CSV table of N, CA and C in Angstrom, one decimal:
chain,number,residue,atom,x,y,z
A,195,MET,N,-10.7,33.5,-29.2
A,195,MET,CA,-12.1,33.6,-28.8
A,195,MET,C,-12.1,33.4,-27.3
A,196,CYS,N,-12.8,34.3,-26.6
A,196,CYS,CA,-12.9,34.4,-25.2
A,196,CYS,C,-13.8,33.3,-24.6
A,197,ILE,N,-13.7,33.0,-23.3
A,197,ILE,CA,-14.5,32.0,-22.7
A,197,ILE,C,-16.0,32.2,-22.9
A,198,ARG,N,-16.4,33.5,-22.8
A,198,ARG,CA,-17.8,33.9,-22.9
A,198,ARG,C,-18.3,33.4,-24.3
A,199,ASP,N,-17.6,33.7,-25.3
A,199,ASP,CA,-18.0,33.4,-26.7
A,199,ASP,C,-18.0,31.9,-26.9
A,200,ARG,N,-17.1,31.2,-26.4
A,200,ARG,CA,-17.0,29.7,-26.5
A,200,ARG,C,-18.2,29.1,-25.7
A,201,TYR,N,-18.5,29.7,-24.6
A,201,TYR,CA,-19.7,29.2,-23.8
A,201,TYR,C,-21.0,29.4,-24.6
A,202,LYS,N,-21.1,30.6,-25.2
A,202,LYS,CA,-22.3,30.8,-26.0
A,202,LYS,C,-22.5,29.8,-27.1
A,203,LYS,N,-21.4,29.5,-27.8
A,203,LYS,CA,-21.4,28.5,-28.9
A,203,LYS,C,-21.8,27.1,-28.3
A,204,ALA,N,-21.3,26.8,-27.1
A,204,ALA,CA,-21.6,25.5,-26.5
A,204,ALA,C,-23.1,25.5,-26.1
A,205,ALA,N,-23.6,26.6,-25.6
A,205,ALA,CA,-25.0,26.7,-25.2
A,205,ALA,C,-25.9,26.5,-26.5
A,206,GLU,N,-25.5,27.1,-27.6
A,206,GLU,CA,-26.3,27.0,-28.8
A,206,GLU,C,-26.3,25.6,-29.3
A,207,GLN,N,-25.2,24.9,-29.3
A,207,GLN,CA,-25.1,23.6,-29.9
A,207,GLN,C,-25.7,22.5,-28.9
A,208,LEU,N,-25.5,22.6,-27.6
A,208,LEU,CA,-25.9,21.5,-26.7
A,208,LEU,C,-27.2,21.9,-25.9
A,209,GLY,N,-27.5,23.2,-25.9
A,209,GLY,CA,-28.6,23.7,-25.1
A,209,GLY,C,-28.1,24.1,-23.7
A,210,GLU,N,-28.3,25.4,-23.4
A,210,GLU,CA,-27.7,25.9,-22.1
A,210,GLU,C,-28.1,25.0,-20.9
A,211,GLU,N,-29.3,24.5,-20.9
A,211,GLU,CA,-29.8,23.7,-19.8
A,211,GLU,C,-29.0,22.4,-19.7
A,212,ASN,N,-28.4,22.0,-20.8
A,212,ASN,CA,-27.7,20.7,-20.8
A,212,ASN,C,-26.2,20.8,-20.5
A,213,LEU,N,-25.6,22.0,-20.4
A,213,LEU,CA,-24.2,22.2,-20.2
A,213,LEU,C,-23.7,21.5,-18.9
A,214,PRO,N,-24.5,21.5,-17.8
A,214,PRO,CA,-24.0,20.8,-16.6
A,214,PRO,C,-23.9,19.3,-16.8
A,215,LYS,N,-24.3,18.8,-17.9
A,215,LYS,CA,-24.2,17.3,-18.1
A,215,LYS,C,-22.9,17.0,-18.8
A,216,TYR,N,-22.0,18.0,-19.0
A,216,TYR,CA,-20.7,17.7,-19.7
A,216,TYR,C,-19.5,18.2,-18.9
A,217,TYR,N,-18.4,17.6,-19.2
A,217,TYR,CA,-17.1,18.2,-18.8
A,217,TYR,C,-16.5,18.7,-20.1
A,218,PHE,N,-15.9,19.9,-20.1
A,218,PHE,CA,-15.3,20.5,-21.3
A,218,PHE,C,-13.8,20.5,-21.3
A,219,PHE,N,-13.2,20.5,-22.5
A,219,PHE,CA,-11.8,20.5,-22.6
A,219,PHE,C,-11.4,21.6,-23.6
A,220,ASP,N,-10.4,22.4,-23.2
A,220,ASP,CA,-9.9,23.5,-24.0
A,220,ASP,C,-8.8,23.0,-24.8
A,221,ASN,N,-9.0,22.8,-26.1
A,221,ASN,CA,-8.0,22.3,-27.1
A,221,ASN,C,-7.3,23.4,-27.8
A,222,SER,N,-7.4,24.6,-27.4
A,222,SER,CA,-6.9,25.8,-28.2
A,222,SER,C,-5.3,25.8,-28.2
A,223,GLU,N,-4.7,25.3,-27.2
A,223,GLU,CA,-3.2,25.2,-27.2
A,223,GLU,C,-2.7,23.9,-27.6
A,224,SER,N,-3.3,22.8,-27.2
A,224,SER,CA,-2.8,21.4,-27.5
A,224,SER,C,-3.0,21.1,-29.0
A,225,LYS,N,-4.1,21.6,-29.6
A,225,LYS,CA,-4.3,21.5,-31.1
A,225,LYS,C,-4.4,20.0,-31.5
A,226,TRP,N,-5.1,19.1,-30.7
A,226,TRP,CA,-5.2,17.8,-31.1
A,226,TRP,C,-6.3,17.7,-32.2
A,227,THR,N,-6.1,16.7,-33.1
A,227,THR,CA,-7.1,16.5,-34.2
A,227,THR,C,-8.5,16.1,-33.6
A,228,LYS,N,-8.4,15.2,-32.6
A,228,LYS,CA,-9.6,14.7,-31.9
A,228,LYS,C,-9.3,14.8,-30.4
A,229,VAL,N,-10.3,14.8,-29.7
A,229,VAL,CA,-10.2,14.8,-28.2
A,229,VAL,C,-11.1,13.7,-27.7
A,230,GLY,N,-10.5,12.9,-26.7
A,230,GLY,CA,-11.3,11.9,-26.1
A,230,GLY,C,-11.1,11.9,-24.6
A,231,ALA,N,-11.8,11.1,-23.9
A,231,ALA,CA,-11.7,11.1,-22.4
A,231,ALA,C,-11.8,9.7,-21.9
A,232,TYR,N,-10.7,9.3,-21.2
A,232,TYR,CA,-10.7,8.0,-20.5
A,232,TYR,C,-11.0,8.3,-19.1
A,233,TRP,N,-12.0,7.7,-18.5
A,233,TRP,CA,-12.4,8.0,-17.1
A,233,TRP,C,-12.5,6.7,-16.4
A,234,TRP,N,-12.5,6.8,-15.1
A,234,TRP,CA,-12.8,5.7,-14.2
A,234,TRP,C,-13.5,6.1,-13.0
A,235,THR,N,-14.2,5.1,-12.4
A,235,THR,CA,-14.9,5.3,-11.2
A,235,THR,C,-14.4,4.2,-10.2
A,236,PRO,N,-14.8,4.2,-8.9
A,236,PRO,CA,-14.4,3.2,-8.0
A,236,PRO,C,-14.7,1.8,-8.5
A,237,GLU,N,-15.8,1.6,-9.3
A,237,GLU,CA,-16.2,0.3,-9.7
A,237,GLU,C,-15.9,-0.1,-11.2
A,238,GLU,N,-15.6,0.9,-12.0
A,238,GLU,CA,-15.5,0.7,-13.5
A,238,GLU,C,-14.5,1.6,-14.1
A,239,ASN,N,-13.8,1.0,-15.2
A,239,ASN,CA,-12.9,1.8,-16.0
A,239,ASN,C,-13.4,1.7,-17.4
A,240,ALA,N,-13.2,2.9,-18.1
A,240,ALA,CA,-13.5,2.9,-19.5
A,240,ALA,C,-12.4,2.1,-20.3
A,241,THR,N,-12.6,1.9,-21.6
A,241,THR,CA,-11.6,1.2,-22.4
A,241,THR,C,-10.7,2.3,-23.0
A,242,TRP,N,-9.4,2.1,-22.9
A,242,TRP,CA,-8.5,3.1,-23.4
A,242,TRP,C,-8.6,3.1,-24.9
A,243,PRO,N,-8.6,4.3,-25.6
A,243,PRO,CA,-8.3,5.6,-25.1
A,243,PRO,C,-9.6,6.4,-24.6
A,244,GLY,N,-10.7,5.7,-24.5
A,244,GLY,CA,-11.9,6.3,-24.0
A,244,GLY,C,-12.9,6.8,-25.1
A,245,GLN,N,-13.8,7.6,-24.6
A,245,GLN,CA,-14.9,8.0,-25.6
A,245,GLN,C,-14.5,9.3,-26.3
A,246,GLU,N,-14.9,9.4,-27.6
A,246,GLU,CA,-14.6,10.6,-28.3
A,246,GLU,C,-15.5,11.7,-27.8
A,247,ALA,N,-14.9,12.9,-27.7
A,247,ALA,CA,-15.6,14.1,-27.2
A,247,ALA,C,-16.3,14.7,-28.5
A,248,ILE,N,-17.3,15.6,-28.2
A,248,ILE,CA,-18.0,16.3,-29.2
A,248,ILE,C,-17.4,17.7,-29.3
A,249,GLN,N,-17.0,18.1,-30.6
A,249,GLN,CA,-16.4,19.4,-30.7
A,249,GLN,C,-17.5,20.4,-30.8
A,250,ILE,N,-17.3,21.5,-30.1
A,250,ILE,CA,-18.3,22.6,-30.2
A,250,ILE,C,-17.9,23.4,-31.4
A,251,GLU,N,-18.8,23.5,-32.3
A,251,GLU,CA,-18.6,24.1,-33.7
A,251,GLU,C,-18.0,25.5,-33.6
A,252,GLY,N,-17.0,25.7,-34.4
A,252,GLY,CA,-16.3,27.0,-34.5
A,252,GLY,C,-15.4,27.3,-33.3
A,253,THR,N,-15.1,26.3,-32.5
A,253,THR,CA,-14.3,26.6,-31.3
A,253,THR,C,-13.3,25.4,-31.2
A,254,ASP,N,-12.4,25.6,-30.2
A,254,ASP,CA,-11.4,24.5,-29.8
A,254,ASP,C,-11.9,23.9,-28.5
A,255,VAL,N,-13.2,24.0,-28.2
A,255,VAL,CA,-13.7,23.4,-27.0
A,255,VAL,C,-14.4,22.0,-27.4
A,256,TRP,N,-14.1,21.0,-26.6
A,256,TRP,CA,-14.7,19.7,-26.8
A,256,TRP,C,-15.5,19.3,-25.5
A,257,ALA,N,-16.6,18.6,-25.7
A,257,ALA,CA,-17.5,18.2,-24.6
A,257,ALA,C,-17.5,16.7,-24.4
A,258,VAL,N,-17.5,16.3,-23.2
A,258,VAL,CA,-17.6,14.9,-22.9
A,258,VAL,C,-18.7,14.7,-21.9
A,259,GLU,N,-19.6,13.7,-22.2
A,259,GLU,CA,-20.7,13.5,-21.3
A,259,GLU,C,-20.3,13.3,-19.9
A,260,TYR,N,-21.1,13.9,-19.0
A,260,TYR,CA,-20.9,13.8,-17.6
A,260,TYR,C,-21.2,12.5,-17.0
A,261,ASN,N,-20.4,12.0,-16.1
A,261,ASN,CA,-20.7,10.7,-15.4
A,261,ASN,C,-20.5,11.1,-13.9
A,262,ALA,N,-21.5,11.0,-13.1
A,262,ALA,CA,-21.5,11.4,-11.7
A,262,ALA,C,-20.5,10.6,-10.9
A,263,GLU,N,-20.2,9.4,-11.3
A,263,GLU,CA,-19.4,8.5,-10.5
A,263,GLU,C,-17.9,8.6,-10.8
A,264,THR,N,-17.5,9.4,-11.9
A,264,THR,CA,-16.2,9.6,-12.3
A,264,THR,C,-15.3,10.2,-11.2
A,265,THR,N,-14.2,9.6,-10.9
A,265,THR,CA,-13.2,10.2,-9.9
A,265,THR,C,-12.0,10.8,-10.6
A,266,LYS,N,-11.6,10.2,-11.7
A,266,LYS,CA,-10.5,10.8,-12.5
A,266,LYS,C,-10.7,10.6,-13.9
A,267,ILE,N,-10.1,11.5,-14.7
A,267,ILE,CA,-10.3,11.5,-16.1
A,267,ILE,C,-8.9,11.8,-16.8
A,268,ILE,N,-8.6,11.2,-17.9
A,268,ILE,CA,-7.5,11.6,-18.7
A,268,ILE,C,-8.0,12.0,-20.1
A,269,PHE,N,-7.8,13.3,-20.4
A,269,PHE,CA,-8.1,13.8,-21.7
A,269,PHE,C,-7.0,13.4,-22.6
A,270,ASN,N,-7.3,13.0,-23.9
A,270,ASN,CA,-6.2,12.5,-24.8
A,270,ASN,C,-6.6,12.7,-26.2
A,271,ASN,N,-5.7,12.5,-27.1
A,271,ASN,CA,-6.0,12.7,-28.5
A,271,ASN,C,-6.5,11.4,-29.3
A,272,LEU,N,-6.9,10.4,-28.5
A,272,LEU,CA,-7.5,9.2,-29.0
A,272,LEU,C,-6.6,8.3,-29.9
A,273,VAL,N,-5.3,8.5,-29.7
A,273,VAL,CA,-4.3,7.6,-30.4
A,273,VAL,C,-4.2,6.4,-29.5
A,274,PRO,N,-4.5,5.2,-29.9
A,274,PRO,CA,-4.4,4.1,-29.0
A,274,PRO,C,-3.0,3.6,-28.8
A,275,ASP,N,-2.8,2.8,-27.8
A,275,ASP,CA,-1.5,2.2,-27.5
A,275,ASP,C,-1.1,1.2,-28.5
A,276,LYS,N,-2.1,0.4,-29.0
A,276,LYS,CA,-1.8,-0.7,-29.9
A,276,LYS,C,-2.8,-0.6,-31.1
A,277,ASP,N,-2.3,-1.1,-32.3
A,277,ASP,CA,-3.2,-1.2,-33.4
A,277,ASP,C,-3.9,-2.5,-33.4
A,278,ALA,N,-4.7,-2.8,-34.4
A,278,ALA,CA,-5.5,-4.1,-34.5
A,278,ALA,C,-4.6,-5.3,-34.5
A,279,GLU,N,-3.4,-5.2,-35.0
A,279,GLU,CA,-2.4,-6.3,-35.0
A,279,GLU,C,-1.6,-6.4,-33.8
A,280,GLY,N,-1.8,-5.5,-32.8
A,280,GLY,CA,-1.0,-5.6,-31.6
A,280,GLY,C,0.3,-4.8,-31.6
A,281,ASN,N,0.5,-4.1,-32.7
A,281,ASN,CA,1.7,-3.3,-32.7
A,281,ASN,C,1.5,-1.9,-32.1
A,282,VAL,N,2.6,-1.3,-31.7
A,282,VAL,CA,2.5,0.1,-31.1
A,282,VAL,C,1.9,1.0,-32.1
A,283,ALA,N,0.9,1.7,-31.7
A,283,ALA,CA,0.1,2.5,-32.7
A,283,ALA,C,0.6,4.0,-32.8
A,284,TYR,N,1.4,4.4,-31.9
A,284,TYR,CA,1.9,5.8,-32.0
A,284,TYR,C,3.4,5.9,-32.3
A,285,SER,N,3.8,7.0,-32.8
A,285,SER,CA,5.1,7.3,-33.3
A,285,SER,C,5.4,8.8,-33.2
A,286,PRO,N,6.6,9.2,-33.5
A,286,PRO,CA,6.9,10.7,-33.5
A,286,PRO,C,6.0,11.4,-34.6
A,287,GLU,N,5.7,10.7,-35.6
A,287,GLU,CA,4.8,11.3,-36.7
A,287,GLU,C,3.3,11.3,-36.3
A,288,ASN,N,3.0,10.4,-35.4
A,288,ASN,CA,1.6,10.3,-34.9
A,288,ASN,C,1.6,10.0,-33.4
A,289,PRO,N,2.0,11.1,-32.6
A,289,PRO,CA,2.3,10.9,-31.2
A,289,PRO,C,1.0,10.7,-30.4
A,290,LYS,N,1.1,10.0,-29.3
A,290,LYS,CA,0.0,9.9,-28.3
A,290,LYS,C,0.2,11.0,-27.4
A,291,ALA,N,-0.9,11.8,-27.2
A,291,ALA,CA,-0.8,12.9,-26.2
A,291,ALA,C,-2.0,12.8,-25.2
A,292,GLN,N,-1.7,13.2,-24.0
A,292,GLN,CA,-2.7,13.1,-23.0
A,292,GLN,C,-2.4,14.0,-21.8
A,293,THR,N,-3.4,14.2,-21.0
A,293,THR,CA,-3.2,14.9,-19.7
A,293,THR,C,-2.7,13.8,-18.7
A,294,THR,N,-2.2,14.3,-17.6
A,294,THR,CA,-2.0,13.3,-16.5
A,294,THR,C,-3.4,13.0,-15.9
A,295,ASP,N,-3.5,12.2,-14.9
A,295,ASP,CA,-4.7,11.8,-14.2
A,295,ASP,C,-5.3,13.1,-13.6
A,296,VAL,N,-6.5,13.5,-14.1
A,296,VAL,CA,-7.1,14.7,-13.6
A,296,VAL,C,-8.2,14.3,-12.6
A,297,LYS,N,-8.1,14.9,-11.4
A,297,LYS,CA,-9.1,14.6,-10.4
A,297,LYS,C,-10.4,15.3,-10.8
A,298,VAL,N,-11.5,14.6,-10.6
A,298,VAL,CA,-12.9,15.1,-10.9
A,298,VAL,C,-13.8,15.0,-9.7
A,299,ASP,N,-14.5,16.1,-9.5
A,299,ASP,CA,-15.5,16.2,-8.5
A,299,ASP,C,-16.8,16.5,-9.2
A,300,ALA,N,-17.7,15.6,-9.2
A,300,ALA,CA,-19.0,15.7,-9.9
A,300,ALA,C,-19.7,17.1,-9.7
A,301,THR,N,-19.7,17.5,-8.4
A,301,THR,CA,-20.4,18.8,-8.1
A,301,THR,C,-19.6,20.0,-8.6
A,302,ALA,N,-18.3,20.0,-8.4
A,302,ALA,CA,-17.5,21.2,-8.8
A,302,ALA,C,-17.1,21.2,-10.2
A,303,ASN,N,-16.9,20.1,-10.9
A,303,ASN,CA,-16.4,20.2,-12.3
A,303,ASN,C,-17.4,20.0,-13.4
A,304,ALA,N,-18.6,19.4,-13.1
A,304,ALA,CA,-19.5,19.3,-14.2
A,304,ALA,C,-19.9,20.6,-14.7
A,305,GLY,N,-19.9,20.7,-16.1
A,305,GLY,CA,-20.2,22.0,-16.7
A,305,GLY,C,-19.1,23.0,-16.8
A,306,ASN,N,-17.9,22.6,-16.3
A,306,ASN,CA,-16.7,23.5,-16.3
A,306,ASN,C,-15.7,23.0,-17.3
A,307,ILE,N,-14.7,23.8,-17.6
A,307,ILE,CA,-13.7,23.4,-18.6
A,307,ILE,C,-12.3,23.2,-18.1
A,308,TYR,N,-11.7,22.1,-18.6
A,308,TYR,CA,-10.3,21.8,-18.2
A,308,TYR,C,-9.4,22.5,-19.2
A,309,ILE,N,-8.4,23.2,-18.7
A,309,ILE,CA,-7.4,23.9,-19.6
A,309,ILE,C,-6.0,23.3,-19.2
A,310,PRO,N,-5.4,22.5,-20.1
A,310,PRO,CA,-4.1,22.0,-19.8
A,310,PRO,C,-3.0,23.1,-19.9
A,311,ASN,N,-2.0,23.0,-19.1
A,311,ASN,CA,-0.9,23.9,-19.1
A,311,ASN,C,0.1,23.3,-20.1
A,312,ILE,N,0.2,23.9,-21.2
A,312,ILE,CA,1.1,23.5,-22.3
A,312,ILE,C,2.5,23.5,-21.9
A,313,GLU,N,2.9,24.4,-21.0
A,313,GLU,CA,4.3,24.5,-20.5
A,313,GLU,C,4.7,23.3,-19.8
A,314,SER,N,3.7,22.5,-19.3
A,314,SER,CA,4.0,21.3,-18.4
A,314,SER,C,4.2,20.1,-19.2
A,315,ALA,N,4.1,20.2,-20.6
A,315,ALA,CA,4.2,19.0,-21.4
A,315,ALA,C,5.6,18.3,-21.3
A,316,GLU,N,5.5,17.0,-21.1
A,316,GLU,CA,6.8,16.2,-21.0
A,316,GLU,C,6.6,15.1,-22.1
A,317,ALA,N,7.7,15.0,-22.9
A,317,ALA,CA,7.7,14.0,-24.0
A,317,ALA,C,8.7,13.0,-23.8
A,318,LYS,N,8.4,11.7,-24.3
A,318,LYS,CA,9.4,10.7,-24.3
A,318,LYS,C,10.5,11.1,-25.2
A,319,GLU,N,11.7,10.5,-25.1
A,319,GLU,CA,12.9,10.9,-25.9
A,319,GLU,C,12.6,11.0,-27.4
A,320,ASP,N,11.8,10.0,-27.9
A,320,ASP,CA,11.5,9.9,-29.3
A,320,ASP,C,10.4,10.8,-29.7
A,321,GLY,N,9.7,11.5,-28.8
A,321,GLY,CA,8.6,12.4,-29.1
A,321,GLY,C,7.3,11.7,-29.4
A,322,ALA,N,7.2,10.4,-29.2
A,322,ALA,CA,6.1,9.6,-29.6
A,322,ALA,C,4.9,9.7,-28.6
A,323,ALA,N,5.2,10.1,-27.4
A,323,ALA,CA,4.2,10.2,-26.3
A,323,ALA,C,4.4,11.5,-25.5
A,324,ILE,N,3.4,12.2,-25.3
A,324,ILE,CA,3.5,13.5,-24.6
A,324,ILE,C,2.4,13.5,-23.5
A,325,THR,N,2.8,14.0,-22.3
A,325,THR,CA,1.9,14.1,-21.2
A,325,THR,C,1.9,15.5,-20.7
A,326,TYR,N,0.7,16.1,-20.6
A,326,TYR,CA,0.6,17.4,-20.0
A,326,TYR,C,0.4,17.2,-18.5
A,327,LYS,N,1.4,17.6,-17.7
A,327,LYS,CA,1.4,17.3,-16.2
A,327,LYS,C,0.6,18.2,-15.4
A,328,GLU,N,0.2,19.3,-15.9
A,328,GLU,CA,-0.6,20.3,-15.1
A,328,GLU,C,-1.7,20.9,-15.9
A,329,GLY,N,-2.7,21.5,-15.2
A,329,GLY,CA,-3.8,22.1,-15.8
A,329,GLY,C,-4.8,22.5,-14.7
A,330,ASN,N,-5.8,23.2,-15.1
A,330,ASN,CA,-6.8,23.7,-14.2
A,330,ASN,C,-8.3,23.5,-14.7
A,331,TRP,N,-9.2,23.2,-13.8
A,331,TRP,CA,-10.6,23.3,-14.1
A,331,TRP,C,-10.9,24.8,-13.9
A,332,VAL,N,-11.6,25.4,-14.9
A,332,VAL,CA,-12.0,26.8,-14.9
A,332,VAL,C,-13.5,26.9,-15.1
A,333,VAL,N,-14.1,27.8,-14.4
A,333,VAL,CA,-15.6,28.0,-14.5
A,333,VAL,C,-15.9,28.4,-16.0
A,334,PHE,N,-16.9,27.7,-16.5
A,334,PHE,CA,-17.3,27.9,-17.9
A,334,PHE,C,-18.7,28.3,-17.9
A,335,ASP,N,-18.9,29.7,-18.0
A,335,ASP,CA,-20.2,30.2,-18.0
A,335,ASP,C,-20.3,31.5,-18.8
A,336,ALA,N,-21.5,32.1,-18.8
A,336,ALA,CA,-21.7,33.3,-19.7
A,336,ALA,C,-21.0,34.5,-19.2
A,337,SER,N,-20.5,34.5,-17.9
A,337,SER,CA,-19.9,35.7,-17.4
A,337,SER,C,-18.5,36.0,-18.1
A,338,GLY,N,-17.9,34.9,-18.5
A,338,GLY,CA,-16.6,35.0,-19.2
A,338,GLY,C,-15.4,35.2,-18.2
A,339,GLU,N,-15.7,35.2,-16.9
A,339,GLU,CA,-14.7,35.3,-15.9
A,339,GLU,C,-13.9,33.9,-15.8
A,340,ALA,N,-12.7,34.0,-15.9
A,340,ALA,CA,-11.9,32.7,-15.9
A,340,ALA,C,-11.4,32.4,-14.5
A,341,SER,N,-12.3,32.1,-13.6
A,341,SER,CA,-11.9,31.7,-12.3
A,341,SER,C,-11.7,30.2,-12.1
A,342,VAL,N,-10.6,29.9,-11.5
A,342,VAL,CA,-10.2,28.5,-11.3
A,342,VAL,C,-11.1,27.8,-10.2
A,343,VAL,N,-11.5,26.6,-10.6
A,343,VAL,CA,-12.3,25.8,-9.6
A,343,VAL,C,-11.3,25.1,-8.7
A,344,PRO,N,-11.4,25.1,-7.4
A,344,PRO,CA,-10.5,24.4,-6.5
A,344,PRO,C,-10.4,22.9,-6.9
A,345,GLU,N,-9.2,22.4,-6.8
A,345,GLU,CA,-8.9,21.0,-7.1
A,345,GLU,C,-9.6,20.1,-6.1
A,346,PRO,N,-10.3,19.0,-6.5
A,346,PRO,CA,-10.9,18.1,-5.6
A,346,PRO,C,-9.9,17.4,-4.7
A,347,SER,N,-10.3,17.1,-3.5
A,347,SER,CA,-9.4,16.4,-2.6
A,347,SER,C,-9.4,15.0,-2.9
A,348,GLU,N,-8.3,14.3,-2.6
A,348,GLU,CA,-8.2,12.8,-2.7
A,348,GLU,C,-9.0,12.2,-1.6
A,349,GLU,N,-9.0,12.8,-0.4
A,349,GLU,CA,-9.7,12.2,0.7
A,349,GLU,C,-11.1,12.7,0.8
A,350,PRO,N,-12.1,11.8,1.2
A,350,PRO,CA,-13.4,12.3,1.4
A,350,PRO,C,-13.5,13.3,2.5
A,351,SER,N,-14.3,14.3,2.4
A,351,SER,CA,-14.3,15.3,3.4
A,351,SER,C,-14.9,14.7,4.7
A,352,LYS,N,-14.4,15.1,5.8
A,352,LYS,CA,-14.9,14.7,7.1
A,352,LYS,C,-15.6,15.8,7.8
A,353,PRO,N,-16.7,15.6,8.5
A,353,PRO,CA,-17.3,16.7,9.2
A,353,PRO,C,-16.4,17.2,10.3
A,354,ALA,N,-16.4,18.5,10.5
A,354,ALA,CA,-15.6,19.1,11.6
A,354,ALA,C,-16.1,18.6,12.9
A,355,PRO,N,-15.2,18.3,13.8
A,355,PRO,CA,-15.6,17.8,15.1
A,355,PRO,C,-16.5,18.9,15.8
A,356,ALA,N,-17.5,18.4,16.5
A,356,ALA,CA,-18.3,19.3,17.3
A,356,ALA,C,-17.5,20.0,18.3
A,357,GLU,N,-17.8,21.3,18.5
A,357,GLU,CA,-17.1,22.0,19.5
A,357,GLU,C,-17.5,21.5,20.9
A,358,SER,N,-16.6,21.2,21.7
A,358,SER,CA,-16.9,20.8,23.1
A,358,SER,C,-16.5,21.8,24.1
A,359,LYS,N,-17.4,22.0,25.0
A,359,LYS,CA,-17.2,23.0,26.1
A,359,LYS,C,-17.2,22.2,27.4
A,360,PRO,N,-16.3,22.6,28.3
A,360,PRO,CA,-16.3,21.9,29.6
A,360,PRO,C,-17.6,22.3,30.4
A,361,VAL,N,-18.1,21.3,31.1
A,361,VAL,CA,-19.2,21.6,32.0
A,361,VAL,C,-18.9,21.1,33.4
A,362,SER,N,-19.6,21.6,34.3
A,362,SER,CA,-19.4,21.3,35.7
A,362,SER,C,-20.0,19.9,36.1
A,363,TYR,N,-19.5,19.3,37.2
A,363,TYR,CA,-20.0,18.1,37.7
A,363,TYR,C,-21.5,18.3,38.0
A,364,THR,N,-21.8,19.4,38.6
A,364,THR,CA,-23.2,19.7,39.0
A,364,THR,C,-24.1,19.7,37.8
A,365,HIS,N,-23.6,20.3,36.7
A,365,HIS,CA,-24.4,20.3,35.5
A,365,HIS,C,-24.7,18.9,35.0
A,366,LEU,N,-23.6,18.0,35.0
A,366,LEU,CA,-23.8,16.6,34.5
A,366,LEU,C,-24.8,15.9,35.4
A,367,ARG,N,-24.7,16.1,36.7
A,367,ARG,CA,-25.6,15.4,37.7
A,367,ARG,C,-27.0,15.9,37.5
A,368,ALA,N,-27.2,17.1,37.1
A,368,ALA,CA,-28.5,17.7,36.9
A,368,ALA,C,-29.2,16.9,35.7
A,369,HIS,N,-28.4,16.7,34.6
A,369,HIS,CA,-29.0,15.9,33.5
A,369,HIS,C,-29.3,14.5,33.9
A,370,GLU,N,-28.4,13.9,34.6
A,370,GLU,CA,-28.5,12.5,35.0
A,370,GLU,C,-29.8,12.4,35.9
A,371,THR,N,-30.0,13.3,36.8
A,371,THR,CA,-31.1,13.2,37.7
A,371,THR,C,-32.4,13.4,37.0
A,372,SER,N,-32.4,14.4,36.1
A,372,SER,CA,-33.7,14.7,35.4
A,372,SER,C,-34.1,13.6,34.4
A,373,ALA,N,-33.1,12.9,33.9
A,373,ALA,CA,-33.3,11.8,33.0
A,373,ALA,C,-33.9,10.6,33.7
A,374,HIS,N,-33.7,10.5,35.0
A,374,HIS,CA,-34.1,9.3,35.8
A,374,HIS,C,-35.3,9.6,36.7
A,375,LEU,N,-35.9,10.7,36.5
A,375,LEU,CA,-37.1,11.1,37.4
A,375,LEU,C,-38.3,10.4,36.9
């Protein structure tokens, strides 16, 4: 199913006007039974493994509610680290799978879809934990064009320095004189 068709289904289920309120995850290659999102902001962390995403009916697309303060997110299959008794909850038969820390920019990524690179999967020796090391945010809209959204920067953007032009001593004196008249 192409991006355009998956977008239409998401718009039908969530309302097209609401799509910018979500981050989307493409589960078509990872094939997780459930999808969740663990996120954090400068002031707060979610509880691992995070909140369960909403599956868009008839697709492998999952939606997670948008949080404007989120700086990074880990999409995962909701397999916890420990069970209720404190034992390791995952195994080769029930592996824990997740993306690496995905940078999030509220303006650029809200309403778009994250597609993990399945080729980048790294598993522990026993196969009980898998991490997808790479992926891309892709524009998720009715056009169906799969254009990649640039990755957010770690550093806050700084304004470009103002261009300075040399001026003569006479010019500076003219300003000084007129200011004191």
